Short mmCIF file of C-alpha atoms in Angstrom, two decimals:
data_model
loop_
_atom_site.label_atom_id
_atom_site.label_comp_id
_atom_site.label_asym_id
_atom_site.label_seq_id
_atom_site.Cartn_x
_atom_site.Cartn_y
_atom_site.Cartn_z
CA UNK H 1 -28.40 -11.59 1.47
CA UNK H 2 -26.37 -8.78 3.03
CA UNK H 3 -28.41 -6.03 4.68
CA UNK H 4 -27.40 -2.41 3.97
CA UNK H 5 -28.48 0.26 6.50
CA UNK H 6 -28.31 3.93 5.46
CA UNK H 7 -28.45 6.36 8.39
CA UNK H 8 -29.03 10.01 7.43
CA UNK H 9 -27.72 11.15 10.82
CA UNK H 10 -24.40 9.36 10.47
CA UNK H 11 -21.55 11.85 9.89
CA UNK H 12 -18.77 9.43 9.00
CA UNK H 13 -16.18 10.92 6.66
CA UNK H 14 -13.88 7.87 6.73
CA UNK H 15 -12.86 6.39 3.41
CA UNK H 16 -14.90 3.18 3.91
CA UNK H 17 -12.67 0.88 1.84
CA UNK H 18 -14.79 -2.12 2.87
CA UNK H 19 -17.88 -0.50 1.36
CA UNK H 20 -15.98 0.25 -1.87
CA UNK H 21 -14.95 -3.41 -2.09
CA UNK H 22 -18.56 -4.50 -1.53
CA UNK H 23 -19.58 -2.55 -4.66
CA UNK H 24 -16.66 -3.83 -6.79
CA UNK H 25 -19.05 -5.41 -9.33
CA UNK H 26 -20.72 -2.04 -9.98
CA UNK H 27 -17.26 -0.51 -10.35
CA UNK H 28 -16.32 -3.05 -13.03
CA UNK H 29 -19.66 -2.61 -14.84
CA UNK H 30 -19.23 1.18 -14.99
CA UNK H 31 -15.66 0.85 -16.26
CA UNK H 32 -16.69 -1.66 -18.94
CA UNK H 33 -19.66 0.50 -19.99
CA UNK H 34 -17.46 3.59 -20.32
CA UNK H 35 -14.90 1.68 -22.39
CA UNK H 36 -17.57 0.40 -24.78
CA UNK H 37 -19.22 3.81 -25.12
CA UNK H 38 -15.87 5.51 -25.76
CA UNK H 39 -15.25 3.65 -29.00
CA UNK H 40 -18.79 2.55 -29.93
CA UNK H 41 -19.81 3.26 -33.53
CA UNK H 42 -16.38 4.62 -34.45
CA UNK H 43 -14.72 3.49 -37.66
CA UNK H 44 -11.16 3.42 -36.30
CA UNK H 45 -11.99 2.14 -32.79
CA UNK H 46 -8.93 1.80 -30.53
CA UNK H 47 -6.73 3.38 -33.22
CA UNK H 48 -7.97 6.73 -31.92
CA UNK H 49 -5.90 6.06 -28.80
CA UNK H 50 -2.80 6.20 -31.03
CA UNK H 51 -3.87 8.86 -33.55
CA UNK H 52 -4.61 11.57 -30.99
CA UNK H 53 -1.18 11.57 -29.26
CA UNK H 54 0.48 10.89 -32.64
CA UNK H 55 -0.97 14.10 -34.10
CA UNK H 56 0.14 16.07 -31.03
CA UNK H 57 3.66 14.62 -31.19
CA UNK H 58 3.83 15.46 -34.91
CA UNK H 59 3.05 19.10 -34.13
CA UNK H 60 5.67 19.06 -31.36
CA UNK H 61 8.26 17.66 -33.78
CA UNK H 62 7.51 20.42 -36.32
CA UNK H 63 7.35 23.30 -33.81
CA UNK H 64 9.79 22.36 -31.04
CA UNK H 65 12.03 19.83 -32.82
CA UNK H 66 12.40 21.36 -36.29
CA UNK H 67 11.30 24.96 -35.66
CA UNK H 68 13.03 25.67 -32.33
CA UNK H 69 15.77 23.08 -32.74
CA UNK H 70 15.34 21.45 -29.33
CA UNK H 71 17.59 18.40 -28.92
CA UNK H 72 17.89 16.10 -25.93
CA UNK H 73 21.22 14.28 -25.40
CA UNK H 74 21.23 11.98 -28.45
CA UNK H 75 17.60 10.93 -27.88
CA UNK H 76 15.41 11.17 -31.03
CA UNK H 77 13.09 14.11 -30.38
CA UNK H 78 9.92 12.26 -31.44
CA UNK H 79 10.75 9.50 -28.92
CA UNK H 80 11.41 12.06 -26.20
CA UNK H 81 8.08 13.83 -26.82
CA UNK H 82 6.16 10.54 -27.07
CA UNK H 83 7.48 9.33 -23.71
CA UNK H 84 6.13 12.49 -22.10
CA UNK H 85 2.82 12.25 -23.97
CA UNK H 86 2.17 8.81 -22.40
CA UNK H 87 1.85 10.28 -18.94
CA UNK H 88 0.16 13.52 -19.99
CA UNK H 89 -2.49 11.87 -22.18
CA UNK H 90 -3.57 9.58 -19.34
CA UNK H 91 -3.58 12.41 -16.79
CA UNK H 92 -5.60 14.72 -19.05
CA UNK H 93 -8.16 12.02 -19.90
CA UNK H 94 -8.81 10.95 -16.30
CA UNK H 95 -8.89 14.52 -14.97
CA UNK H 96 -11.35 15.58 -17.67
CA UNK H 97 -13.59 12.52 -17.44
CA UNK H 98 -13.55 12.18 -13.66
CA UNK H 99 -14.07 15.90 -13.18
CA UNK H 100 -17.40 15.81 -15.03
CA UNK H 101 -18.38 12.27 -14.01
CA UNK H 102 -20.68 13.10 -11.08
CA UNK H 103 -22.67 15.69 -13.04
CA UNK H 104 -23.12 13.29 -15.97
CA UNK H 105 -24.32 10.53 -13.60
CA UNK H 106 -26.79 12.62 -11.62
CA UNK H 107 -29.77 10.48 -12.66
CA UNK H 108 -28.21 7.35 -11.15
CA UNK H 109 -27.02 9.20 -8.05
CA UNK H 110 -30.49 10.52 -7.23
CA UNK H 111 -32.16 7.10 -7.59
CA UNK H 112 -29.94 4.50 -5.93
CA UNK H 113 -27.36 4.35 -3.16
CA UNK H 114 -23.76 3.31 -3.77
CA UNK H 115 -20.37 4.83 -2.92
CA UNK H 116 -20.17 7.78 -5.32
CA UNK H 117 -16.39 7.51 -5.37
CA UNK H 118 -16.79 4.51 -7.66
CA UNK H 119 -17.75 6.82 -10.54
CA UNK H 120 -14.49 8.84 -10.82
CA UNK H 121 -12.43 5.75 -9.93
CA UNK H 122 -13.89 3.84 -12.90
CA UNK H 123 -12.56 6.53 -15.27
CA UNK H 124 -9.01 5.67 -14.24
CA UNK H 125 -9.49 2.09 -15.48
CA UNK H 126 -10.76 3.24 -18.89
CA UNK H 127 -7.78 5.56 -19.26
CA UNK H 128 -5.36 2.68 -18.60
CA UNK H 129 -6.40 1.08 -21.91
CA UNK H 130 -5.34 4.14 -23.91
CA UNK H 131 -2.25 4.49 -21.73
CA UNK H 132 -1.15 0.93 -22.53
CA UNK H 133 -1.61 1.53 -26.25
CA UNK H 134 0.53 4.70 -26.16
CA UNK H 135 3.24 2.81 -24.25
CA UNK H 136 3.25 0.22 -27.05
CA UNK H 137 3.59 3.09 -29.52
CA UNK H 138 6.69 4.29 -27.64
CA UNK H 139 8.12 0.76 -27.77
CA UNK H 140 7.58 0.72 -31.55
CA UNK H 141 9.46 4.02 -31.84
CA UNK H 142 12.33 2.52 -29.83
CA UNK H 143 12.50 -0.38 -32.27
CA UNK H 144 12.37 1.99 -35.26
CA UNK H 145 15.24 4.14 -33.94
CA UNK H 146 17.05 1.05 -32.57
CA UNK H 147 17.08 2.83 -29.23
CA UNK H 148 18.04 0.80 -26.16
CA UNK H 149 16.17 2.05 -23.06
CA UNK H 150 18.35 2.89 -20.04
CA UNK H 151 18.50 0.91 -16.81
CA UNK H 152 16.28 3.61 -15.28
CA UNK H 153 13.32 1.87 -16.93
CA UNK H 154 12.98 -0.33 -13.82
CA UNK H 155 11.57 2.77 -12.06
CA UNK H 156 8.83 3.25 -14.69
CA UNK H 157 6.15 1.43 -12.59
CA UNK H 158 6.73 3.94 -9.80
CA UNK H 159 6.05 6.86 -12.14
CA UNK H 160 2.98 5.08 -13.54
CA UNK H 161 1.58 4.82 -10.00
CA UNK H 162 2.32 8.52 -9.43
CA UNK H 163 0.53 9.35 -12.71
CA UNK H 164 -2.57 7.43 -11.65
CA UNK H 165 -2.54 9.12 -8.21
CA UNK H 166 -2.11 12.58 -9.76
CA UNK H 167 -4.93 12.03 -12.27
CA UNK H 168 -7.30 10.57 -9.68
CA UNK H 169 -6.42 13.19 -7.09
CA UNK H 170 -7.22 16.05 -9.47
CA UNK H 171 -10.24 14.21 -10.90
CA UNK H 172 -11.75 13.50 -7.48
CA UNK H 173 -11.23 17.08 -6.33
CA UNK H 174 -12.79 18.49 -9.51
CA UNK H 175 -15.74 16.07 -9.49
CA UNK H 176 -16.64 17.17 -5.96
CA UNK H 177 -16.08 20.87 -6.66
CA UNK H 178 -18.06 20.79 -9.92
CA UNK H 179 -21.21 19.84 -8.02
CA UNK H 180 -21.15 23.07 -6.01
CA UNK H 181 -19.49 25.31 -8.58
CA UNK H 182 -20.52 24.44 -12.15
CA UNK H 183 -17.90 26.89 -13.48
CA UNK H 184 -15.36 24.08 -13.15
CA UNK H 185 -17.00 22.36 -16.14
CA UNK H 186 -15.56 25.20 -18.24
CA UNK H 187 -12.29 25.49 -16.32
CA UNK H 188 -11.27 21.82 -16.76
CA UNK H 189 -10.69 22.02 -20.58
CA UNK H 190 -8.64 25.18 -20.03
CA UNK H 191 -6.55 23.40 -17.36
CA UNK H 192 -5.85 20.56 -19.83
CA UNK H 193 -4.76 22.93 -22.62
CA UNK H 194 -2.67 25.18 -20.39
CA UNK H 195 -1.18 22.26 -18.48
CA UNK H 196 0.18 20.63 -21.64
CA UNK H 197 2.51 23.58 -22.19
CA UNK H 198 3.23 24.12 -18.47
CA UNK H 199 4.50 20.54 -18.22
CA UNK H 200 7.82 19.32 -19.72
CA UNK H 201 6.18 17.13 -22.37
CA UNK H 202 7.70 18.77 -25.46
CA UNK H 203 10.84 20.23 -23.90
CA UNK H 204 13.24 19.22 -21.10
CA UNK H 205 12.52 20.87 -17.76
CA UNK H 206 16.10 22.14 -17.45
CA UNK H 207 15.22 24.79 -20.06
CA UNK H 208 13.22 26.56 -17.34
CA UNK H 209 15.41 29.18 -15.58
CA UNK H 210 16.75 27.97 -12.24
CA UNK H 211 14.99 30.67 -10.22
CA UNK H 212 11.60 29.41 -11.44
CA UNK H 213 12.25 25.69 -10.98
CA UNK H 214 10.51 25.47 -7.57
CA UNK H 215 7.38 27.25 -8.83
CA UNK H 216 7.46 25.17 -12.01
CA UNK H 217 7.46 21.91 -10.03
CA UNK H 218 4.41 23.00 -8.05
CA UNK H 219 2.72 21.51 -11.10
CA UNK H 220 2.28 17.87 -9.93
CA UNK H 221 2.74 16.51 -13.47
CA UNK H 222 6.07 18.31 -13.97
CA UNK H 223 7.96 15.80 -11.83
CA UNK H 224 6.01 12.83 -13.21
CA UNK H 225 6.60 13.62 -16.90
CA UNK H 226 10.23 14.32 -16.05
CA UNK H 227 10.32 10.85 -14.51
CA UNK H 228 8.88 9.30 -17.70
CA UNK H 229 11.59 11.01 -19.78
CA UNK H 230 14.27 9.86 -17.32
CA UNK H 231 13.13 6.24 -17.08
CA UNK H 232 12.21 5.66 -20.74
CA UNK H 233 14.90 7.63 -22.59
CA UNK H 234 17.49 8.69 -20.02
CA UNK H 235 17.72 11.99 -21.90
CA UNK H 236 17.26 14.12 -18.78
CA UNK H 237 18.14 13.88 -15.11
CA UNK H 238 15.57 14.30 -12.38
CA UNK H 239 15.45 17.83 -11.03
CA UNK H 240 16.13 18.36 -7.35
CA UNK H 241 12.66 19.94 -7.24
CA UNK H 242 10.90 16.88 -8.71
CA UNK H 243 10.18 15.72 -5.16
CA UNK H 244 8.03 18.84 -4.68
CA UNK H 245 5.73 17.47 -7.39
CA UNK H 246 5.65 14.00 -5.81
CA UNK H 247 4.80 15.40 -2.37
CA UNK H 248 2.00 17.49 -3.90
CA UNK H 249 0.56 14.43 -5.67
CA UNK H 250 0.26 12.54 -2.38
CA UNK H 251 -1.25 15.60 -0.68
CA UNK H 252 -3.80 16.23 -3.47
CA UNK H 253 -4.77 12.54 -3.63
CA UNK H 254 -5.37 12.12 0.13
CA UNK H 255 -7.15 15.45 0.65
CA UNK H 256 -9.25 14.81 -2.48
CA UNK H 257 -10.52 11.51 -1.05
CA UNK H 258 -11.55 13.09 2.25
CA UNK H 259 -13.15 16.14 0.62
CA UNK H 260 -15.11 13.90 -1.72
CA UNK H 261 -16.37 11.83 1.22
CA UNK H 262 -17.49 15.02 2.94
CA UNK H 263 -19.45 16.22 -0.10
CA UNK H 264 -20.74 12.73 -0.86
CA UNK H 265 -23.18 12.83 2.05
CA UNK H 266 -25.19 15.66 0.46
CA UNK H 267 -24.38 14.86 -3.17
CA UNK H 268 -27.81 13.49 -4.10
CA UNK H 269 -29.45 16.70 -2.83
CA UNK H 270 -27.33 19.24 -4.69
CA UNK H 271 -26.28 17.44 -7.87
#
């Protein structure tokens, strides 16, 4: 049996990947529990993963497609909006769930020791199930419109990785901040609602005036959603400022991990 020694005087803020691997079984159990709870006792089950983005895309089609007449280079508008919703839905779910995950697990945190980072990380796995279903929905739309995806689709895995990093980076930051400042519990839903319209999900990013493009791409998801549109539909080209978003994602993800580790040492006392 492996012996685990917990030293209260140890001030190690390293990421301790070996310790995370040691608790991989707990990580899988938490992810499986969250997935079962998410759709337990629901009549439609996993269909909710399709219905929620489908309703949002329908509103986008009526408001932006029909009402405002937005068109994107011979790409069916509903397909364009759905490709952006894939990335945004996953990001919003993980950020929301991970942001509140430590507070909702305070009973377990105060009773037993384990790397607390496992809790927000497990939310990313649950979100991947919904994300996969929405990607299948986009594939069905492509078949319906007889739309052939461009060669750019080979870069889709790269944008999926960036989406996971962006969601986890924000989620880890918010989960650590929410412990000290409970106001973030109320700010997170607002960030999700505001972010949907501040991200090029329902419209191409080139509609933003050139002088605001740099500020616009300070939103980490702006470049990622743009990448989803580019790789899945080819309806837009990547902005020269998209790399600002990608650099910010890496920065937020790395700093989030280290800040979480710093707070983790006193988490059981203040949660």
